mmCIF file of C-alpha atoms in Angstrom:
data_model
loop_
_atom_site.group_PDB
_atom_site.id
_atom_site.type_symbol
_atom_site.label_atom_id
_atom_site.label_comp_id
_atom_site.label_asym_id
_atom_site.label_seq_id
_atom_site.Cartn_x
_atom_site.Cartn_y
_atom_site.Cartn_z
ATOM 1 C CA MET A 1 -12.131 -110.355 66.493
ATOM 2 C CA SER A 2 -12.642 -108.658 69.690
ATOM 3 C CA ARG A 3 -15.128 -106.207 70.875
ATOM 4 C CA ARG A 4 -11.991 -103.877 71.276
ATOM 5 C CA ARG A 5 -10.867 -104.412 68.048
ATOM 6 C CA LYS A 6 -13.790 -104.142 66.340
ATOM 7 C CA PHE A 7 -14.352 -100.705 67.921
ATOM 8 C CA HIS A 8 -10.634 -99.112 66.705
ATOM 9 C CA LEU A 9 -11.574 -100.789 63.172
ATOM 10 C CA TYR A 10 -15.084 -99.109 62.960
ATOM 11 C CA LEU A 11 -13.523 -95.929 64.553
ATOM 12 C CA THR A 12 -10.610 -96.038 61.569
ATOM 13 C CA VAL A 13 -13.451 -96.352 59.406
ATOM 14 C CA VAL A 14 -15.293 -93.367 60.657
ATOM 15 C CA THR A 15 -12.114 -91.148 61.136
ATOM 16 C CA PHE A 16 -11.348 -91.891 57.427
ATOM 17 C CA CYS A 17 -14.835 -91.505 55.953
ATOM 18 C CA THR A 18 -15.238 -88.450 58.055
ATOM 19 C CA GLY A 19 -11.736 -87.357 56.651
ATOM 20 C CA PHE A 20 -12.487 -87.985 53.529
ATOM 21 C CA LEU A 21 -15.605 -85.739 53.820
ATOM 22 C CA VAL A 22 -14.369 -83.240 54.766
ATOM 23 C CA ALA A 23 -11.395 -83.336 52.419
ATOM 24 C CA THR A 24 -13.854 -83.522 49.479
ATOM 25 C CA SER A 25 -16.078 -80.940 51.051
ATOM 26 C CA PHE A 26 -12.908 -78.255 51.192
ATOM 27 C CA GLU A 27 -12.276 -79.176 47.991
ATOM 28 C CA THR A 28 -15.710 -78.661 46.613
ATOM 29 C CA THR A 29 -16.003 -75.492 48.854
ATOM 30 C CA LYS A 30 -12.854 -74.287 47.075
ATOM 31 C CA LEU A 31 -13.713 -75.284 43.276
ATOM 32 C CA THR A 32 -17.101 -73.569 44.037
ATOM 33 C CA ARG A 33 -15.314 -70.878 45.253
ATOM 34 C CA LYS A 34 -13.058 -70.608 42.044
ATOM 35 C CA GLU A 35 -15.689 -71.264 39.609
ATOM 36 C CA ARG A 36 -17.215 -68.051 41.193
ATOM 37 C CA LEU A 37 -14.221 -66.121 41.217
ATOM 38 C CA ASN A 38 -13.972 -66.896 37.239
ATOM 39 C CA ASP A 39 -17.770 -65.900 36.473
ATOM 40 C CA GLN A 40 -16.917 -62.558 38.688
ATOM 41 C CA LEU A 41 -13.875 -62.150 36.688
ATOM 42 C CA PHE A 42 -15.446 -63.320 33.405
ATOM 43 C CA GLN A 43 -18.676 -60.980 34.289
ATOM 44 C CA GLN A 44 -16.216 -58.106 34.966
ATOM 45 C CA GLU A 45 -13.818 -58.646 31.917
ATOM 46 C CA THR A 46 -17.026 -59.018 29.711
ATOM 47 C CA GLN A 47 -18.280 -55.553 31.289
ATOM 48 C CA LEU A 48 -14.725 -53.746 31.000
ATOM 49 C CA ASN A 49 -14.693 -54.978 27.163
ATOM 50 C CA ASP A 50 -17.956 -53.808 26.588
ATOM 51 C CA ARG A 51 -16.946 -50.648 28.085
ATOM 52 C CA ILE A 52 -14.110 -50.291 26.144
ATOM 53 C CA LEU A 53 -15.818 -50.685 22.834
ATOM 54 C CA SER A 54 -18.514 -48.072 24.059
ATOM 55 C CA GLU A 55 -15.174 -45.735 24.957
ATOM 56 C CA LYS A 56 -14.262 -46.368 21.010
ATOM 57 C CA GLU A 57 -17.236 -45.966 19.828
ATOM 58 C CA GLN A 58 -17.278 -42.242 21.672
ATOM 59 C CA ASN A 59 -14.070 -41.352 20.484
ATOM 60 C CA ARG A 60 -14.564 -41.715 17.053
ATOM 61 C CA HIS A 61 -17.485 -40.061 17.533
ATOM 62 C CA LEU A 62 -15.559 -37.221 18.874
ATOM 63 C CA GLU A 63 -13.158 -37.386 16.567
ATOM 64 C CA LYS A 64 -15.751 -36.999 13.822
ATOM 65 C CA GLN A 65 -16.844 -34.195 15.448
ATOM 66 C CA LEU A 66 -13.344 -32.389 15.765
ATOM 67 C CA ILE A 67 -12.403 -33.208 12.121
ATOM 68 C CA ASP A 68 -15.813 -30.991 11.410
ATOM 69 C CA LEU A 69 -15.021 -28.615 13.820
ATOM 70 C CA GLN A 70 -11.322 -28.213 12.210
ATOM 71 C CA ARG A 71 -13.155 -27.733 8.788
ATOM 72 C CA GLN A 72 -15.373 -24.942 10.091
ATOM 73 C CA VAL A 73 -12.322 -23.555 11.273
ATOM 74 C CA GLY A 74 -10.479 -23.801 8.514
ATOM 75 C CA LYS A 75 -13.223 -21.979 6.785
ATOM 76 C CA VAL A 76 -13.787 -19.212 9.219
ATOM 77 C CA GLU A 77 -9.983 -18.786 9.296
ATOM 78 C CA GLU A 78 -9.637 -18.610 5.144
ATOM 79 C CA ALA A 79 -12.730 -16.122 5.317
ATOM 80 C CA MET A 80 -11.039 -13.808 7.878
ATOM 81 C CA ALA A 81 -7.349 -14.048 5.966
ATOM 82 C CA GLN A 82 -9.691 -13.031 2.633
ATOM 83 C CA ARG A 83 -11.149 -10.174 4.739
ATOM 84 C CA LYS A 84 -8.197 -9.427 6.164
ATOM 85 C CA SER A 85 -6.746 -9.506 3.166
ATOM 86 C CA GLU A 86 -9.270 -7.105 1.584
ATOM 87 C CA ALA A 87 -9.162 -4.888 4.652
ATOM 88 C CA ALA A 88 -5.274 -4.371 3.679
ATOM 89 C CA GLU A 89 -6.396 -3.561 0.132
ATOM 90 C CA THR A 90 -8.671 -1.275 0.816
ATOM 91 C CA LEU A 91 -6.354 0.646 3.568
ATOM 92 C CA SER A 92 -3.802 0.429 0.825
ATOM 93 C CA GLN A 93 -6.097 2.205 -1.824
ATOM 94 C CA LEU A 94 -7.249 4.451 1.067
ATOM 95 C CA GLU A 95 -3.794 5.674 2.112
ATOM 96 C CA ALA A 96 -2.896 5.987 -1.988
ATOM 97 C CA ALA A 97 -6.108 8.322 -2.583
ATOM 98 C CA ARG A 98 -5.237 10.439 0.755
ATOM 99 C CA MET A 99 -1.618 10.799 -0.758
ATOM 100 C CA LEU A 100 -2.809 11.803 -4.051
ATOM 101 C CA SER A 101 -5.679 13.811 -3.007
ATOM 102 C CA GLY A 102 -3.082 15.871 -0.394
ATOM 103 C CA VAL A 103 -4.865 15.305 2.195
ATOM 104 C CA VAL A 104 -2.069 13.727 4.588
ATOM 105 C CA ALA A 105 1.649 14.709 4.817
ATOM 106 C CA VAL A 106 3.816 12.367 3.080
ATOM 107 C CA GLU A 107 7.417 10.782 3.474
ATOM 108 C CA GLY A 108 9.437 8.779 0.747
ATOM 109 C CA PRO A 109 12.564 9.194 -1.719
ATOM 110 C CA GLY A 110 12.113 11.449 -4.372
ATOM 111 C CA ILE A 111 13.770 14.727 -6.168
ATOM 112 C CA VAL A 112 13.778 18.617 -5.688
ATOM 113 C CA ILE A 113 14.120 20.563 -8.502
ATOM 114 C CA THR A 114 14.994 24.189 -8.084
ATOM 115 C CA MET A 115 14.377 26.752 -10.764
ATOM 116 C CA GLN A 116 15.799 29.797 -10.738
ATOM 117 C CA ASP A 117 16.014 32.619 -13.063
ATOM 118 C CA SER A 118 19.149 32.868 -14.982
ATOM 119 C CA GLN A 119 22.259 34.819 -13.951
ATOM 120 C CA THR A 120 22.464 36.853 -17.493
ATOM 121 C CA ALA A 121 18.726 37.866 -17.293
ATOM 122 C CA ALA A 122 19.328 41.447 -15.611
ATOM 123 C CA SER A 123 21.895 42.174 -18.686
ATOM 124 C CA SER A 124 19.714 40.508 -21.458
ATOM 125 C CA SER A 125 17.853 42.782 -23.501
ATOM 126 C CA ASP A 126 14.804 40.836 -23.026
ATOM 127 C CA ILE A 127 14.715 39.569 -19.569
ATOM 128 C CA ALA A 128 11.478 37.962 -19.565
ATOM 129 C CA ASN A 129 13.424 34.961 -21.879
ATOM 130 C CA PHE A 130 15.492 34.606 -19.412
ATOM 131 C CA ILE A 131 13.590 33.991 -15.995
ATOM 132 C CA VAL A 132 11.088 31.743 -14.284
ATOM 133 C CA HIS A 133 7.349 31.529 -15.735
ATOM 134 C CA GLU A 134 4.247 29.410 -14.794
ATOM 135 C CA GLN A 135 4.846 27.588 -17.603
ATOM 136 C CA ASP A 136 8.053 26.519 -17.131
ATOM 137 C CA VAL A 137 7.209 25.167 -13.752
ATOM 138 C CA ARG A 138 3.707 23.785 -15.035
ATOM 139 C CA LEU A 139 6.184 21.552 -17.671
ATOM 140 C CA VAL A 140 7.942 20.390 -14.954
ATOM 141 C CA VAL A 141 5.064 19.330 -12.848
ATOM 142 C CA ASN A 142 3.529 17.710 -15.781
ATOM 143 C CA GLU A 143 6.489 15.650 -16.546
ATOM 144 C CA LEU A 144 6.936 14.604 -12.924
ATOM 145 C CA ARG A 145 3.376 13.280 -12.787
ATOM 146 C CA ALA A 146 3.922 11.488 -16.118
ATOM 147 C CA ALA A 147 6.853 9.725 -14.226
ATOM 148 C CA GLY A 148 4.903 8.164 -11.535
ATOM 149 C CA ALA A 149 5.480 11.320 -8.995
ATOM 150 C CA GLU A 150 3.343 10.296 -6.311
ATOM 151 C CA ALA A 151 2.956 13.856 -4.346
ATOM 152 C CA ILE A 152 4.172 16.706 -5.164
ATOM 153 C CA SER A 153 4.730 20.524 -3.605
ATOM 154 C CA ILE A 154 5.956 23.829 -5.077
ATOM 155 C CA ASN A 155 7.840 26.345 -2.186
ATOM 156 C CA GLY A 156 5.813 24.155 0.189
ATOM 157 C CA GLN A 157 2.718 24.122 -1.152
ATOM 158 C CA ARG A 158 0.918 20.716 -1.626
ATOM 159 C CA LEU A 159 -0.718 19.942 -5.394
ATOM 160 C CA VAL A 160 -3.615 18.776 -5.114
ATOM 161 C CA SER A 161 -5.975 17.919 -8.523
ATOM 162 C CA ASN A 162 -7.417 21.459 -8.807
ATOM 163 C CA SER A 163 -4.663 23.389 -7.857
ATOM 164 C CA SER A 164 -3.130 25.936 -10.657
ATOM 165 C CA ILE A 165 -0.092 27.426 -11.258
ATOM 166 C CA ARG A 166 -0.249 31.184 -12.270
ATOM 167 C CA CYS A 167 2.023 33.920 -12.809
ATOM 168 C CA VAL A 168 1.528 37.354 -11.206
ATOM 169 C CA GLY A 169 5.003 40.032 -12.475
ATOM 170 C CA PRO A 170 7.937 38.121 -11.147
ATOM 171 C CA THR A 171 5.719 36.014 -8.366
ATOM 172 C CA ILE A 172 4.137 32.473 -8.833
ATOM 173 C CA ILE A 173 0.947 31.514 -7.017
ATOM 174 C CA VAL A 174 0.035 28.196 -6.085
ATOM 175 C CA ASN A 175 -3.025 27.076 -3.788
ATOM 176 C CA GLY A 176 -3.683 31.226 -3.593
ATOM 177 C CA ILE A 177 -0.161 31.571 -1.924
ATOM 178 C CA LYS A 178 2.136 34.125 -3.826
ATOM 179 C CA SER A 179 6.039 33.268 -4.009
ATOM 180 C CA ALA A 180 8.798 34.330 -5.859
ATOM 181 C CA ALA A 181 11.986 32.566 -7.110
ATOM 182 C CA PRO A 182 14.047 30.431 -6.477
ATOM 183 C CA PHE A 183 10.720 27.605 -6.882
ATOM 184 C CA VAL A 184 11.507 24.716 -5.473
ATOM 185 C CA ILE A 185 9.802 22.063 -6.793
ATOM 186 C CA SER A 186 9.712 18.533 -4.577
ATOM 187 C CA ALA A 187 8.278 15.404 -5.972
ATOM 188 C CA ILE A 188 8.238 11.731 -3.859
ATOM 189 C CA GLY A 189 8.630 8.697 -6.511
ATOM 190 C CA ASN A 190 10.787 6.571 -7.917
ATOM 191 C CA PRO A 191 14.312 9.101 -8.057
ATOM 192 C CA GLU A 192 15.609 7.124 -11.002
ATOM 193 C CA THR A 193 12.425 7.170 -12.706
ATOM 194 C CA MET A 194 11.893 10.858 -12.281
ATOM 195 C CA GLU A 195 15.094 12.146 -12.940
ATOM 196 C CA SER A 196 15.338 9.844 -16.218
ATOM 197 C CA ALA A 197 12.520 11.248 -17.777
ATOM 198 C CA LEU A 198 13.317 15.111 -16.704
ATOM 199 C CA ASN A 199 16.751 14.526 -18.733
ATOM 200 C CA LEU A 200 15.847 13.171 -21.701
ATOM 201 C CA PRO A 201 17.178 14.455 -24.813
ATOM 202 C CA GLY A 202 14.929 16.861 -26.272
ATOM 203 C CA GLY A 203 12.931 17.177 -22.765
ATOM 204 C CA VAL A 204 11.976 19.556 -20.222
ATOM 205 C CA LEU A 205 15.028 20.053 -18.397
ATOM 206 C CA HIS A 206 16.903 20.287 -21.855
ATOM 207 C CA SER A 207 14.330 22.672 -23.497
ATOM 208 C CA LEU A 208 14.799 25.299 -20.121
ATOM 209 C CA GLN A 209 18.958 25.197 -19.441
ATOM 210 C CA ASP A 210 19.663 27.335 -21.800
ATOM 211 C CA PHE A 211 17.070 30.040 -20.549
ATOM 212 C CA VAL A 212 16.622 29.414 -16.519
ATOM 213 C CA GLN A 213 19.197 27.875 -13.787
ATOM 214 C CA ILE A 214 17.739 24.679 -12.855
ATOM 215 C CA ASP A 215 19.219 22.494 -10.366
ATOM 216 C CA LEU A 216 17.876 18.673 -9.608
ATOM 217 C CA ALA A 217 19.650 16.784 -6.571
ATOM 218 C CA LYS A 218 17.974 12.704 -5.413
ATOM 219 C CA LYS A 219 17.128 12.254 -2.431
ATOM 220 C CA ASP A 220 16.539 9.343 -0.201
ATOM 221 C CA LYS A 221 13.680 10.867 2.234
ATOM 222 C CA LEU A 222 11.784 13.797 1.635
ATOM 223 C CA GLN A 223 8.925 15.184 3.733
ATOM 224 C CA LEU A 224 5.509 16.678 1.991
ATOM 225 C CA PRO A 225 2.935 18.740 3.636
ATOM 226 C CA ALA A 226 -0.552 17.850 3.513
ATOM 227 C CA PHE A 227 -2.789 20.280 1.618
ATOM 228 C CA VAL A 228 -3.743 23.428 3.158
ATOM 229 C CA GLY A 229 -6.816 24.780 1.898
ATOM 230 C CA ASP A 230 -10.345 23.990 0.503
ATOM 231 C CA ALA A 231 -10.036 21.315 -1.970
ATOM 232 C CA LYS A 232 -13.431 21.808 -3.579
ATOM 233 C CA THR A 233 -12.260 25.581 -4.438
ATOM 234 C CA LYS A 234 -10.719 25.679 -7.639
ATOM 235 C CA HIS A 235 -7.687 28.086 -7.410
ATOM 236 C CA SER A 236 -7.481 30.270 -10.548
#
């Protein structure tokens, strides 16, 4: 074999080996990079999983806090509703007390009873039997109260717990104010109940209608004034 052919053979072998080494090195480098990349991805995935687990744990903790807060809010709302209900009941009782005490003007359905002297009084031998007396007015007022009247006035004078009705000649004095017939008694309450109570057989109106003139009218809305005067003073 000539030197030239040997040289070419050696060159070919060297070139082949060099190419093989280069290819092997490239593949090795590629594989190393891939392994490094896989390691990085694995680390990132591990970190991400750890973070997800941590977030889940934190979410569970926050959910527990939220449930506890919702329970506390529920208790507060329940307490507020109870207090609101108690306040509303107290206010209702206060309004009822104000109405019964007569310190405020009131409005509502009710009835109006007008009592006048009998038209035959002037020609009667005993006029006193045919004119309206304070006891007649008092009978009507007491029957209205028994029938659930919430507020009563006589000729615009609001009755309170210590109001008195007394007669001076042909006039009647209520809360120290004198007025003459006709006597208009206004009462707020259930109109049907009060009317039925007054018209009971043998009741107030039946016992008076032969002596004095009485008219009764139901009203969808009445306005009664507040009591004017000193509620502590006994009107006698």
